[in-house]
Amino acid sequence: MKDRVTILGCANASGSHRVKLTLVRKSKKPRCFKNNNKTALPVHYMHQESAWVNSSLFSEWFHDCFVPEVKKNLKKLKLKKAILLMENVPAQPTQMLKHSKPKTSLAYSCPRTQPPFCS
């Protein structure tokens, strides 16, 4: 049996704060979670037909997972703003998403470039 999954990871530059991993699979209610509450999992669980991250799934992750966790960390550290650095990918959010949270900004890497850790 084949299965496809996507995992989203996000951390601050120092690694001292890591957003809970997000697991994306095809199935809305996998049999392996039959007797488990999805909110009690050690990851955020999301589903999408291809198990890939599209713009609507990214928007859901951004608002429901990333922003609440980062806000809590900013408050704890008494900081005011956060920036999410991303690759320039097809699932990038729309202009509306970029400006939907005043304390959080999005920035993209230049097209056709690799981050230093990929070389």
Coordinates of C-alpha atoms in Angstrom, one line a residue:
M1 CA 0.0 0.0 0.0
K2 CA 1.4 3.4 -1.0
D3 CA 0.9 6.5 1.1
R4 CA 1.9 10.0 0.6
V5 CA 2.6 12.5 3.4
T6 CA 3.9 16.0 3.7
I7 CA 5.4 17.4 6.8
L8 CA 5.6 21.1 7.6
G9 CA 8.2 22.2 10.1
C10 CA 8.9 25.7 11.4
A11 CA 11.3 27.1 14.0
N12 CA 12.9 30.3 14.9
A13 CA 16.5 31.1 13.9
S14 CA 18.0 29.9 17.2
G15 CA 15.9 26.8 17.4
S16 CA 14.6 27.7 20.8
H17 CA 11.0 27.8 19.6
R18 CA 9.6 25.2 17.2
V19 CA 6.1 25.2 16.0
K20 CA 4.4 21.8 16.4
L21 CA 5.0 19.7 13.2
T22 CA 2.1 19.5 10.8
L23 CA 1.4 16.2 9.1
V24 CA -0.6 16.3 5.8
R25 CA -2.2 13.1 4.5
K26 CA -4.9 12.2 2.0
S27 CA -7.3 10.8 4.5
K28 CA -9.6 13.0 6.6
K29 CA -10.0 10.4 9.3
P30 CA -7.3 7.7 9.1
R31 CA -8.0 4.4 10.6
C32 CA -4.9 4.7 12.8
F33 CA -6.5 7.6 14.6
K34 CA -9.9 5.8 15.1
N35 CA -9.7 5.9 18.9
N36 CA -7.6 9.0 19.2
N37 CA -8.6 12.6 19.4
K38 CA -6.7 14.5 16.7
T39 CA -6.1 17.5 18.9
A40 CA -4.3 15.3 21.4
L41 CA -1.7 14.2 18.8
P42 CA 1.9 15.5 19.1
V43 CA 1.5 17.0 15.6
H44 CA -1.1 19.2 13.8
Y45 CA -3.0 16.8 11.4
M46 CA -4.4 18.1 8.2
H47 CA -5.7 16.4 5.1
Q48 CA -5.8 17.2 1.4
E49 CA -6.7 15.0 -1.6
S50 CA -3.1 14.9 -2.9
A51 CA -1.4 15.2 0.5
W52 CA 0.4 18.2 -0.8
V53 CA 0.2 21.7 0.6
N54 CA -1.9 24.0 -1.6
S55 CA -2.7 27.7 -0.9
S56 CA -5.9 27.0 1.1
L57 CA -4.3 24.4 3.3
F58 CA -1.3 26.7 3.8
S59 CA -3.7 29.5 4.8
E60 CA -5.4 27.2 7.3
W61 CA -2.0 26.2 8.8
F62 CA -0.9 29.8 8.9
H63 CA -4.0 31.1 10.8
D64 CA -4.8 28.0 12.9
C65 CA -1.3 26.6 13.8
F66 CA 1.5 29.1 13.1
V67 CA 0.0 32.4 14.3
P68 CA -1.4 31.2 17.7
E69 CA 1.9 29.4 18.6
V70 CA 4.1 32.3 17.5
K71 CA 1.8 34.9 19.3
K72 CA 2.2 32.9 22.5
N73 CA 6.0 32.7 22.1
L74 CA 6.2 36.5 21.3
K75 CA 4.2 37.3 24.4
K76 CA 6.4 35.0 26.5
L77 CA 9.6 36.7 25.2
K78 CA 8.1 40.2 25.2
L79 CA 8.7 40.7 21.5
K80 CA 6.5 42.5 19.1
K81 CA 6.8 41.0 15.6
A82 CA 7.7 37.8 13.8
I83 CA 8.7 37.1 10.2
L84 CA 8.1 33.8 8.4
L85 CA 10.7 33.2 5.7
M86 CA 9.6 30.8 3.0
E87 CA 10.7 29.4 -0.3
N88 CA 8.9 30.7 -3.3
V89 CA 6.6 27.8 -3.9
P90 CA 3.3 27.2 -5.8
A91 CA 1.4 27.0 -2.5
Q92 CA 2.4 30.5 -1.5
P93 CA -0.5 32.5 0.1
T94 CA -2.4 35.3 -1.6
Q95 CA -1.7 39.0 -1.1
M96 CA -4.6 39.0 1.4
L97 CA -2.9 36.5 3.7
K98 CA 0.4 38.4 3.7
H99 CA -1.3 41.4 5.4
S100 CA -3.9 39.6 7.5
K101 CA -1.8 39.6 10.7
P102 CA -0.1 42.8 11.6
K103 CA 2.4 41.2 14.0
T104 CA 3.5 38.6 11.4
S105 CA 5.1 39.2 8.1
L106 CA 5.9 36.8 5.2
A107 CA 9.0 37.0 3.1
Y108 CA 10.0 34.8 0.2
S109 CA 13.4 33.7 -1.1
C110 CA 14.4 34.8 -4.6
P111 CA 13.3 32.5 -7.4
R112 CA 15.7 29.8 -8.6
T113 CA 17.9 30.1 -5.5
Q114 CA 18.8 27.5 -2.9
P115 CA 19.2 28.2 0.8
P116 CA 22.7 27.6 2.0
F117 CA 21.9 24.4 3.8
C118 CA 20.7 22.8 0.5
S119 CA 24.0 23.1 -1.4

